[in-house]
Short mmCIF file of C-alpha atoms and ligand atoms in Angstrom, two decimals:
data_model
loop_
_atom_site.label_atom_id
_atom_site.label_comp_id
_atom_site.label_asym_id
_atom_site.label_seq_id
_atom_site.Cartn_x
_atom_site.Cartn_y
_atom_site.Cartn_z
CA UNK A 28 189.89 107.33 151.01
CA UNK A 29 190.70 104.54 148.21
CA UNK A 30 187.65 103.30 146.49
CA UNK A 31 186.58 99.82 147.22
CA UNK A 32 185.78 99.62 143.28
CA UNK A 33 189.57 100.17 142.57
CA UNK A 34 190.48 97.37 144.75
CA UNK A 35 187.81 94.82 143.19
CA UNK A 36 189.15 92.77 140.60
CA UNK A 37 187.49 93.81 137.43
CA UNK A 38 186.07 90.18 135.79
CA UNK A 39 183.74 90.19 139.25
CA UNK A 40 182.45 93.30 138.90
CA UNK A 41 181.64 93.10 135.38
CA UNK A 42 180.20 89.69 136.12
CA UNK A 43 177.67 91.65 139.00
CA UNK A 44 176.67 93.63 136.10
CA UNK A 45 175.47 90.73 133.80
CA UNK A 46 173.40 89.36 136.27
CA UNK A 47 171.75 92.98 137.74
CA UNK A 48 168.43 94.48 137.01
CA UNK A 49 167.65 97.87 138.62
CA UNK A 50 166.72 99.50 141.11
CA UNK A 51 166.46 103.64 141.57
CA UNK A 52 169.34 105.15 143.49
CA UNK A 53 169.86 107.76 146.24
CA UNK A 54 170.89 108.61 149.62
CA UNK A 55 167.41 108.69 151.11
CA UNK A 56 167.07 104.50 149.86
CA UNK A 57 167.15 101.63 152.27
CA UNK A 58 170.44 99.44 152.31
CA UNK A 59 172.82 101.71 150.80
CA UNK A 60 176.27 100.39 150.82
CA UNK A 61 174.47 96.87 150.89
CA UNK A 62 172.88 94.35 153.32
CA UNK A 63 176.51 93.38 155.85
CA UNK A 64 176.41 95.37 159.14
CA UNK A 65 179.46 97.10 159.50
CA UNK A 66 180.98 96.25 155.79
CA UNK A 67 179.61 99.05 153.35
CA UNK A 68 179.63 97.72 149.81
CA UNK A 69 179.68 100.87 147.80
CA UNK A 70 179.39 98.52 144.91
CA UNK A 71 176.45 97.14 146.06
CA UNK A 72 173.45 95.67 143.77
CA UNK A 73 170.81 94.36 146.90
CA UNK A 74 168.10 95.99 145.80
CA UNK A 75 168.47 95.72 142.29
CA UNK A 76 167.54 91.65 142.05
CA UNK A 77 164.37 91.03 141.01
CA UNK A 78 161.04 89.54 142.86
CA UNK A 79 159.36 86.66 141.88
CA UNK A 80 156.83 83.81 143.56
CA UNK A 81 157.65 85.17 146.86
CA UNK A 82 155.65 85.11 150.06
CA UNK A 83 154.44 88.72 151.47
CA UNK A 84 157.25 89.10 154.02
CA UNK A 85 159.99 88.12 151.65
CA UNK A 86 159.16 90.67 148.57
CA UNK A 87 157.28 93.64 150.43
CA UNK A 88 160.44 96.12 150.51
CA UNK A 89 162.97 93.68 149.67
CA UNK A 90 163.00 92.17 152.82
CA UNK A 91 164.24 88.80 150.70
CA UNK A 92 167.85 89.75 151.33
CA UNK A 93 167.18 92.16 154.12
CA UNK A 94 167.02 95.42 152.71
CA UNK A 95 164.67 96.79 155.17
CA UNK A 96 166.80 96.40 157.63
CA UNK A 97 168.81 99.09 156.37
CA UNK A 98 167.80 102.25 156.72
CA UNK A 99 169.70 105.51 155.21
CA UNK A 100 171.82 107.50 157.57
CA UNK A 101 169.63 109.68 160.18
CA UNK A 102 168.85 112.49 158.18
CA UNK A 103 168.86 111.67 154.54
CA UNK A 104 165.91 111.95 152.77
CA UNK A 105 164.33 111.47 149.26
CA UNK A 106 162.85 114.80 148.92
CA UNK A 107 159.56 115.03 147.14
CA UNK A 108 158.59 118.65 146.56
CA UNK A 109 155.02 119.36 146.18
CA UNK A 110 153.41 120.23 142.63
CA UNK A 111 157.49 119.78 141.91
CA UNK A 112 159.89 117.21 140.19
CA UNK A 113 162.56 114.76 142.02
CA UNK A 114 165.59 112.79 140.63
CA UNK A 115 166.38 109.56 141.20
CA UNK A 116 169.40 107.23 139.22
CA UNK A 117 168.18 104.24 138.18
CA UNK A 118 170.98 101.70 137.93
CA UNK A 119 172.04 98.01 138.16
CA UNK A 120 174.57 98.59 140.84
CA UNK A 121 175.57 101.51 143.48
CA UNK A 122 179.30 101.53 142.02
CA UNK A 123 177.63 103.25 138.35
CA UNK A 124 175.74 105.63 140.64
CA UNK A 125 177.20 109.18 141.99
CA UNK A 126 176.91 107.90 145.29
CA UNK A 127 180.00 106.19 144.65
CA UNK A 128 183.41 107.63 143.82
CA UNK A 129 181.85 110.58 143.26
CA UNK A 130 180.33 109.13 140.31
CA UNK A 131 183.53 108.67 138.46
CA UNK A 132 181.94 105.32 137.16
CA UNK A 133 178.29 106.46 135.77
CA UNK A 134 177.65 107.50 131.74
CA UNK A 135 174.12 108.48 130.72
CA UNK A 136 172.51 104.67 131.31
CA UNK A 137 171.83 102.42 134.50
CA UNK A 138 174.90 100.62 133.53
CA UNK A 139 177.79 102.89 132.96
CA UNK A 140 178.46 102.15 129.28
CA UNK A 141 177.64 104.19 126.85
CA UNK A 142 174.41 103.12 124.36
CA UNK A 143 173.20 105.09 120.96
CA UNK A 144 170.75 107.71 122.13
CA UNK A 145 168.14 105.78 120.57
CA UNK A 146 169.40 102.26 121.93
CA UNK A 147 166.91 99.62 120.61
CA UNK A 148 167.16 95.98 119.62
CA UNK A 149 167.47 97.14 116.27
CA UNK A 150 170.50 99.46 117.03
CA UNK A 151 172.63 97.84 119.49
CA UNK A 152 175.83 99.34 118.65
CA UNK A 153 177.46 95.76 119.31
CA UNK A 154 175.84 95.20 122.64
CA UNK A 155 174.41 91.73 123.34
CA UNK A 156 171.16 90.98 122.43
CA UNK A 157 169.37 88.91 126.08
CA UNK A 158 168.07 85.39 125.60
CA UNK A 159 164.57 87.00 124.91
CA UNK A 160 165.54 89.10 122.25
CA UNK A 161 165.65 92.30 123.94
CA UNK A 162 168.17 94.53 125.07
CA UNK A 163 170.47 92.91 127.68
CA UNK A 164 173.09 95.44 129.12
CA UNK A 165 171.41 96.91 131.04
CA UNK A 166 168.99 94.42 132.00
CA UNK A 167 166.20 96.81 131.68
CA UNK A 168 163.77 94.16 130.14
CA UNK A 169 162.41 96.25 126.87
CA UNK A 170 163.39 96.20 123.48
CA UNK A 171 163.44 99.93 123.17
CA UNK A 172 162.08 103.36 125.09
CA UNK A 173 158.73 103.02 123.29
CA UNK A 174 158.38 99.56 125.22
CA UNK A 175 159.87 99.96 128.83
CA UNK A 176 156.48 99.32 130.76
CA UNK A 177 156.68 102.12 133.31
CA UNK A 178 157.47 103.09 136.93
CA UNK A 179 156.42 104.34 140.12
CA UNK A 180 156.82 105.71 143.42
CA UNK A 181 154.28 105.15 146.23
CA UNK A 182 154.39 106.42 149.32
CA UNK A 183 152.91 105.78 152.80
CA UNK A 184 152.54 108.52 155.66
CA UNK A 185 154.35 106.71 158.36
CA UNK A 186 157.14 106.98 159.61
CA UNK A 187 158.33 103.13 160.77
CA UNK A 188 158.89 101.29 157.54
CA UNK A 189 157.21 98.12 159.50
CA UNK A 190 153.41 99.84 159.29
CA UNK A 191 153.73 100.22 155.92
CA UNK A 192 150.93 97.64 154.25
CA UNK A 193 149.37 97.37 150.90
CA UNK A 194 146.76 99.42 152.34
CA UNK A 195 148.16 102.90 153.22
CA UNK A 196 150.85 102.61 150.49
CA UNK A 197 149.43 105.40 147.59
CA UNK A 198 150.83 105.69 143.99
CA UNK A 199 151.64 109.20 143.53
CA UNK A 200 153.85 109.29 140.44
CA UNK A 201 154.47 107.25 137.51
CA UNK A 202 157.06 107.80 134.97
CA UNK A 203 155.92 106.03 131.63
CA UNK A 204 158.49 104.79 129.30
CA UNK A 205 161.14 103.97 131.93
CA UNK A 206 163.44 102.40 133.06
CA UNK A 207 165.51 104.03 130.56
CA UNK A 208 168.36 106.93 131.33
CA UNK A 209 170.37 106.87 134.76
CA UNK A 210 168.70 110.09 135.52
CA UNK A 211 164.97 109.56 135.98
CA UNK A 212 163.21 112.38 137.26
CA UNK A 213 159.30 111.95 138.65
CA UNK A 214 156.87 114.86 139.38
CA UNK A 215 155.13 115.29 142.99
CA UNK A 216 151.53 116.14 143.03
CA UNK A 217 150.92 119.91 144.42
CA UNK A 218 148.50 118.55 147.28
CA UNK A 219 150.57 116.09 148.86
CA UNK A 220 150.62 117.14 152.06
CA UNK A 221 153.71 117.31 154.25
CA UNK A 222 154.98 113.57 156.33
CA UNK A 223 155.45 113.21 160.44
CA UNK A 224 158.48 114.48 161.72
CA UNK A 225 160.44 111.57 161.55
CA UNK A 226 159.30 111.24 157.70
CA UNK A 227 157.37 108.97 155.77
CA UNK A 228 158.48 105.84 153.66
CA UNK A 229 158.36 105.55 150.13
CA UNK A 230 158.87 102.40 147.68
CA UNK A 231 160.12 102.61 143.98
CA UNK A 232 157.93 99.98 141.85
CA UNK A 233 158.53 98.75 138.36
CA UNK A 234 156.80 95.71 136.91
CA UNK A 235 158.73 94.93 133.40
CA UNK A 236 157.10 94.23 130.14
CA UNK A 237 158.15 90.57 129.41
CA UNK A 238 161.49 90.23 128.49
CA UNK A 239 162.45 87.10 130.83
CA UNK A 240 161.35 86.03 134.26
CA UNK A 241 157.39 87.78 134.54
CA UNK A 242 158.99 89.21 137.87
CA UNK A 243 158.59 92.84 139.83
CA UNK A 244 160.38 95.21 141.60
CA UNK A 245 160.44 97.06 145.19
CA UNK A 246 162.74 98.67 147.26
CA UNK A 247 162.74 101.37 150.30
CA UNK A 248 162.82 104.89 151.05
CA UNK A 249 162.78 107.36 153.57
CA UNK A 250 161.34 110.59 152.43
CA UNK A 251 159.94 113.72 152.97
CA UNK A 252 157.33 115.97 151.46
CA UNK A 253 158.64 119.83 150.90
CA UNK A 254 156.68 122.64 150.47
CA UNK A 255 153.85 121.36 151.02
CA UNK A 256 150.75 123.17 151.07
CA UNK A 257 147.90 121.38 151.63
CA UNK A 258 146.51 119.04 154.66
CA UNK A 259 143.87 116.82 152.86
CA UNK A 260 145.25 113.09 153.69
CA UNK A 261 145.72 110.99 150.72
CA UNK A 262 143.14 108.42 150.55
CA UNK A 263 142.73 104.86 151.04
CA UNK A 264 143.93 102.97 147.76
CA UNK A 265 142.28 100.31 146.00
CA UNK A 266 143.86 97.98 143.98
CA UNK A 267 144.20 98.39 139.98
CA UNK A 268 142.65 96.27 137.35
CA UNK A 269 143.73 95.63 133.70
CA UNK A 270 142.12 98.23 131.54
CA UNK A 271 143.52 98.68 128.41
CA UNK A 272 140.67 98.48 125.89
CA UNK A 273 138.80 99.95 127.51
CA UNK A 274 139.65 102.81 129.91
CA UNK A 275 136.67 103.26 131.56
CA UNK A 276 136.82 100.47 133.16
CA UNK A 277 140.53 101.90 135.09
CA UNK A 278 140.46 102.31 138.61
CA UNK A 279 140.34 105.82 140.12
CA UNK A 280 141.59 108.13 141.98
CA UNK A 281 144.29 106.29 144.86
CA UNK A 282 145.42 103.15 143.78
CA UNK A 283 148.00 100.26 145.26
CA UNK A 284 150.90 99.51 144.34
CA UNK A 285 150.46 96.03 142.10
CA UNK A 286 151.79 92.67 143.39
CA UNK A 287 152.23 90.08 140.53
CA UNK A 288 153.12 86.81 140.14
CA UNK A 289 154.48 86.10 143.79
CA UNK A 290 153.44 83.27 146.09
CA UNK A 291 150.63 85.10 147.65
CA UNK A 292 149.62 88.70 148.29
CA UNK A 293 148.55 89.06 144.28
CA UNK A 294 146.53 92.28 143.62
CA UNK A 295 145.69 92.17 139.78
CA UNK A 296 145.42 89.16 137.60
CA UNK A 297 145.41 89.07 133.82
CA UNK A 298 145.33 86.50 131.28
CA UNK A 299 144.95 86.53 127.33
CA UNK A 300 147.30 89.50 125.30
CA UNK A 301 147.15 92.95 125.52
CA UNK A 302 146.40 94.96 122.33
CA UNK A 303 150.32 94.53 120.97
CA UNK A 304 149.20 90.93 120.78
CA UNK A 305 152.01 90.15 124.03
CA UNK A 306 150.92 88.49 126.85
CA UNK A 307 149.17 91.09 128.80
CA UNK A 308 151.66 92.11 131.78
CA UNK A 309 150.35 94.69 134.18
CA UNK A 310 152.47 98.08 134.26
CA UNK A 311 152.45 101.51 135.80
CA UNK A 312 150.82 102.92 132.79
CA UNK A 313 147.73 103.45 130.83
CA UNK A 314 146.92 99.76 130.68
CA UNK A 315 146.35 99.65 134.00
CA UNK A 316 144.67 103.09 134.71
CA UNK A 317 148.03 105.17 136.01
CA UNK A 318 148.70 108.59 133.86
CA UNK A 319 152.23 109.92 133.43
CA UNK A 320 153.48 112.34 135.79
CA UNK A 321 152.04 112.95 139.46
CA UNK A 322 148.96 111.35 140.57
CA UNK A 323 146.37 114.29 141.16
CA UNK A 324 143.72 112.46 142.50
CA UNK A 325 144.75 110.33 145.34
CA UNK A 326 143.59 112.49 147.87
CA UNK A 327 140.52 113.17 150.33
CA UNK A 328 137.62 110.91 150.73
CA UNK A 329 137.64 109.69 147.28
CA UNK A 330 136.92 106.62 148.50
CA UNK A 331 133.48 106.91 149.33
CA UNK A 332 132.70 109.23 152.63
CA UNK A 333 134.84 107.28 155.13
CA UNK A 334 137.94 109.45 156.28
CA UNK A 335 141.24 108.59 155.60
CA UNK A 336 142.17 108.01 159.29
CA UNK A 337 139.20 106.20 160.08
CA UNK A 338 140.04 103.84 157.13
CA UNK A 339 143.53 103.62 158.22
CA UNK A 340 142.08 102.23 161.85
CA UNK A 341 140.13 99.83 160.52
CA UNK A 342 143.28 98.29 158.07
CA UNK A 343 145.10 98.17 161.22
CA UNK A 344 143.14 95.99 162.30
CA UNK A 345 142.74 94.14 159.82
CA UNK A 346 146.22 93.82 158.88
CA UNK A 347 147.35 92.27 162.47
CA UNK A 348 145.06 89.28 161.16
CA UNK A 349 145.73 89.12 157.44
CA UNK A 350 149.12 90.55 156.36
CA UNK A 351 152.47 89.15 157.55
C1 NAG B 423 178.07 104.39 152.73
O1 NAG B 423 179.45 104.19 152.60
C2 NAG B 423 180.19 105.39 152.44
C3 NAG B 423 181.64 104.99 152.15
O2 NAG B 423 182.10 104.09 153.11
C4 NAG B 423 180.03 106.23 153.72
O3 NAG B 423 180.69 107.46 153.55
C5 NAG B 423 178.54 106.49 153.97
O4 NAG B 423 178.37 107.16 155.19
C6 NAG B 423 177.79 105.19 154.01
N1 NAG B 423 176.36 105.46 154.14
C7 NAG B 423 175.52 104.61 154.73
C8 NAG B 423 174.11 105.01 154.81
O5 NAG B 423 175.88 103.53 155.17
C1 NAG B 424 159.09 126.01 147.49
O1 NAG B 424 158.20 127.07 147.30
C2 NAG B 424 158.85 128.31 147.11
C3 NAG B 424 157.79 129.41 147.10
O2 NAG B 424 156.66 129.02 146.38
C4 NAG B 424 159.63 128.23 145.82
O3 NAG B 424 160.32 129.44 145.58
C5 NAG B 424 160.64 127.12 145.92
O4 NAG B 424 161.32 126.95 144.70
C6 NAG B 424 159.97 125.82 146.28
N1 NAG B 424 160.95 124.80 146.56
C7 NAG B 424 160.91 123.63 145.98
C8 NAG B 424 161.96 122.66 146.42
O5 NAG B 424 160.06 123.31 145.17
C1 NAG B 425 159.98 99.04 119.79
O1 NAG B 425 159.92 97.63 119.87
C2 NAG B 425 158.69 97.07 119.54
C3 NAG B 425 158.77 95.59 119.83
O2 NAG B 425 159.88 95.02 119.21
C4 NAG B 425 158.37 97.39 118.10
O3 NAG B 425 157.10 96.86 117.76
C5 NAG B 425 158.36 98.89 117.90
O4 NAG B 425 158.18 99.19 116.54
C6 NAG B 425 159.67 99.49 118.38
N1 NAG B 425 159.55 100.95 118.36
C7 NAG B 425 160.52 101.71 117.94
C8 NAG B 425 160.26 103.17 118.01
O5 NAG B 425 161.58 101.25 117.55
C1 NAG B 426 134.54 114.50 150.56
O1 NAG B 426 133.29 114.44 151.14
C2 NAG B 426 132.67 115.71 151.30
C3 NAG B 426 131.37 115.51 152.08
O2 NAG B 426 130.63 114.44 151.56
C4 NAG B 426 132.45 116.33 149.93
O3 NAG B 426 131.89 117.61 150.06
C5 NAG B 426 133.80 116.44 149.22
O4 NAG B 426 133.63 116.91 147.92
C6 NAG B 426 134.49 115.09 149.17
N1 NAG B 426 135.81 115.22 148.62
C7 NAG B 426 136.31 114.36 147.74
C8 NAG B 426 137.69 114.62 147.28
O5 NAG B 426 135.67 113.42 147.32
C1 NAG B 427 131.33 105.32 145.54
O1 NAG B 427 130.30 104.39 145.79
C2 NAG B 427 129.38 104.26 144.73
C3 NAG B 427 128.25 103.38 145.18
O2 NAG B 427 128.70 102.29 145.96
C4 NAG B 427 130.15 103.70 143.55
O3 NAG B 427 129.27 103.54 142.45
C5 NAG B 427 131.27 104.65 143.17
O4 NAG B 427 132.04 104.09 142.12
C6 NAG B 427 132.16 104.92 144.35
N1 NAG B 427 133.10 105.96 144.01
C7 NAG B 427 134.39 105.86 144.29
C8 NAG B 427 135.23 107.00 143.88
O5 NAG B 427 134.86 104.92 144.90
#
C-alpha cells in the first residue's frame, strides 16, 4: 500500500509540524488515523493540539475535535502490566510515530529530527528558538530535560469511555522530566488490579511548564491491566493541591487528574511563583504531591472507610446533576 505521507506535499506537512504539540502514541489511543469517518489520516495530529479555557465537555478526552468518538480497532489495547513498565511514543503527529510507514519517519524525538542528546536552549544545534525562549521543534514547552514539567497516565475501571468522570479517573503513573524522547516508557503499580472484560479507559495528561499558552493536555485510551494480581479497587481520588514548599501539605494516596485554566471544571488553583521564581504552574510532579514512577498508594479505602464501589454510587449520582 503507498503511504499517504509520500503523496502529501512536503511544505504542508512540515507546516503541521510547526504548529503541533504532543500527544503519546499507540494503537490502544482514541482517534488513530484522525477524527474523518471513513478517511484514515495516518498523518494525523488530533490529539496533539492543546486545551485551553474550555468547557467540561469540550476538553475532557479531547472531545473538542471529537476524539472520543474514535475508538481503537476492537481489540487493541494499551497494555499496562502490573508492578511492570509500558511504552508509549510521544510525538507531534502520527506520521513520526511507528504506527505509520512502519516508522520509516521517526528519529529519537517527538518530531522526527534529530536534536543533541542534551538538546537545551543553550544547545540548539541550529534549531529555532519559540517566541518564549524555549525550545520550539518540538513544541514540547521546556527549555531543557531538567525543566519539562512531567506526565501522567490515569486510568478509570470502566469500560464505556462516556462514565469516565473526574471522579473515578486515578493517577497511577507519572513520568517526571517528560515530554522529552519519542520513547517514553511509564511503570504500572504491582496492585492494580485487572479491568472488565471489555477493558478499562485510560487518559495521558501533561500540563506544561510555561513556555506559551498556560494550556493542558488529554487524550484517550483503551487499556488493559496484565498480570494482575491483586483485587483491592483503586480508591476514590481527590483532587491535588500546590505543595511545593512544603510537602506535607501534598495530597495522598489517589489523586485526580488536574484541570487548569479551562472555562470551568478547575481542580487546583495557584497564584504567586514557585520556588524557581516562575509563575507557579501545576505539574505531575513533586510540586504538586505526584512521585516518579507508579503510584503505590491509590488503592483500598484510603479514603476514609467508605468502599470504593459505594463511593463510585454515590458520584454517579452526583455526576448526572453536576458534570456534563
Ligand atoms: C489506521 O489506518 C491504517 C492504514 O490505513 C489501517 O491499517 C488501520 O487499520 C487503521 N486503524 C484504525 C484504528 O483506524
Ligand atoms: C507476568 O508474570 C509472569 C510470572 O510472574 C512473568 O514471567 C511475565 O514476564 C509477566 N508478564 C508481564 C507482561 O509483565
Ligand atoms: C534548564 O533550564 C533552566 C531554565 O532556563 C535553567 O535554569 C537550568 O540551569 C537549565 N538546566 C540545565 C541542566 O541546563
Ligand atoms: C481499610 O479499612 C480497613 C478497616 O477499617 C482497615 O483495616 C484497612 O487497613 C484499610 N485499608 C487501607 C488501605 O486504608
Ligand atoms: C481521614 O479522615 C481524617 C479525619 O476526618 C483525616 O484527618 C484524614 O486526613 C483522612 N485520611 C485520608 C487518607 O483521607
Amino acid at each position: 500500500m503507498r503511504s499517504a505521507l509520500a503523496l502529501l506535499p512536503v511544505p504542508i506537512f512540515l507546516a503541521r509540524l510547526t504548529v503541533a504539540h504532543l500527544a503519546a502514541f499507540n494503537k490502544g489511543m482514541y482517534c488513530l488515523n484522525g477524527t474523518v469517518a471513513g478517511q484514515p489520516d495516518v498523518n494525523s495530529g488530533d490529539p496533539v493540539t492543546p486545551l485551553w479555557n474550555l468547557q467540561q465537555s469540550d476538553y475532557w478526552f479531547h472531545h473538542v475535535n471529537k476524539c472520543d468518538e474514535f475508538p481503537p480497532a476492537p481489540g487493541d489495547f494499551l497494555e499496562l502490566p502490573a508492578g511492570g513498565s509500558f511504552t508509549v511514543e510521544v510525538a507531534s503527529n502520527q506520521g513520526l510515530t511507528t504506527l505509520t510507514d512502519g516508522g520509516k519517519h521517526t528519529s529519537e524525538w517527538p518530531d522526527g529530527q534529530n536534536h543533541p542528546e542534551d538538546y537545551s536552549i543553550t544547545n540548539l544545534a541550529g534549531a529555532p528558538l519559540s517566541p518564549s525562549g524555549c525550545i520550539r521543534n518540538p513544541n514540547m514547552h521546556t527549555q531543557n530535560q531538567s525543566m519539562a514539567a512531567g506526565t501522567a497516565f490515569a486510568i478509570a475501571y470502566v469500560s464505556d469511555i462516556s462514565q469516565v468522570t473526574p471522579d473515578n479517573l486515578v493517577v497511577f503513573s507519572v513520568r517526571y522530566n517528560t515530554p522529552w524522547k519519542r520513547v517514553t516508557s511509564y511503570d504500572v503499580p504491582a496492585n492494580m488490579p485487572a479491568c472488565p472484560e471489555a477493558g478499562c479507559i485510560c487518559a495521558w495528561n501533561w500540563i506544561p511548564n510555561g513556555c506559551g499558552e498556560p494550556n493542558m493536555y488529554m487524550h484517550g485510551h483503551k487499556c488493559m491491566v496484565t498480570n494482575a494480581t491483586s483485587t483491592t479497587p483503586v480508591a476514590a481520588p481527590k483532587p491535588p493541591v500546590w505543595c511545593e514548599e512544603d510537602q506535607s501539605q501534598c495530597v495522598q494516596g489517589a489523586k485526580q487528574v488536574m484541570v487548569w485554566n479551562q472555562a470551568e471544571g478547575n481542580n487546583i488553583a495557584v497564584t504567586g511563583y514557585d520556588l524557581a521564581g516562575d509563575h507557579k504552574s501545576p505539574a505531575y510532579n513533586s510540586k504538586c504531591g505526584f512521585k516518579d514512577g507508579a503510584q503505590n498508594d491509590i488503592f483500598g479505602n484510603a479514603s476514609n472507610g467508605t468502599s470504593s464501589r459505594k463511593k463510585r454510587m454515590t458520584h454517579k449520582v452526583k455526576r448526572a446533576g453536576l458534570f456534563f
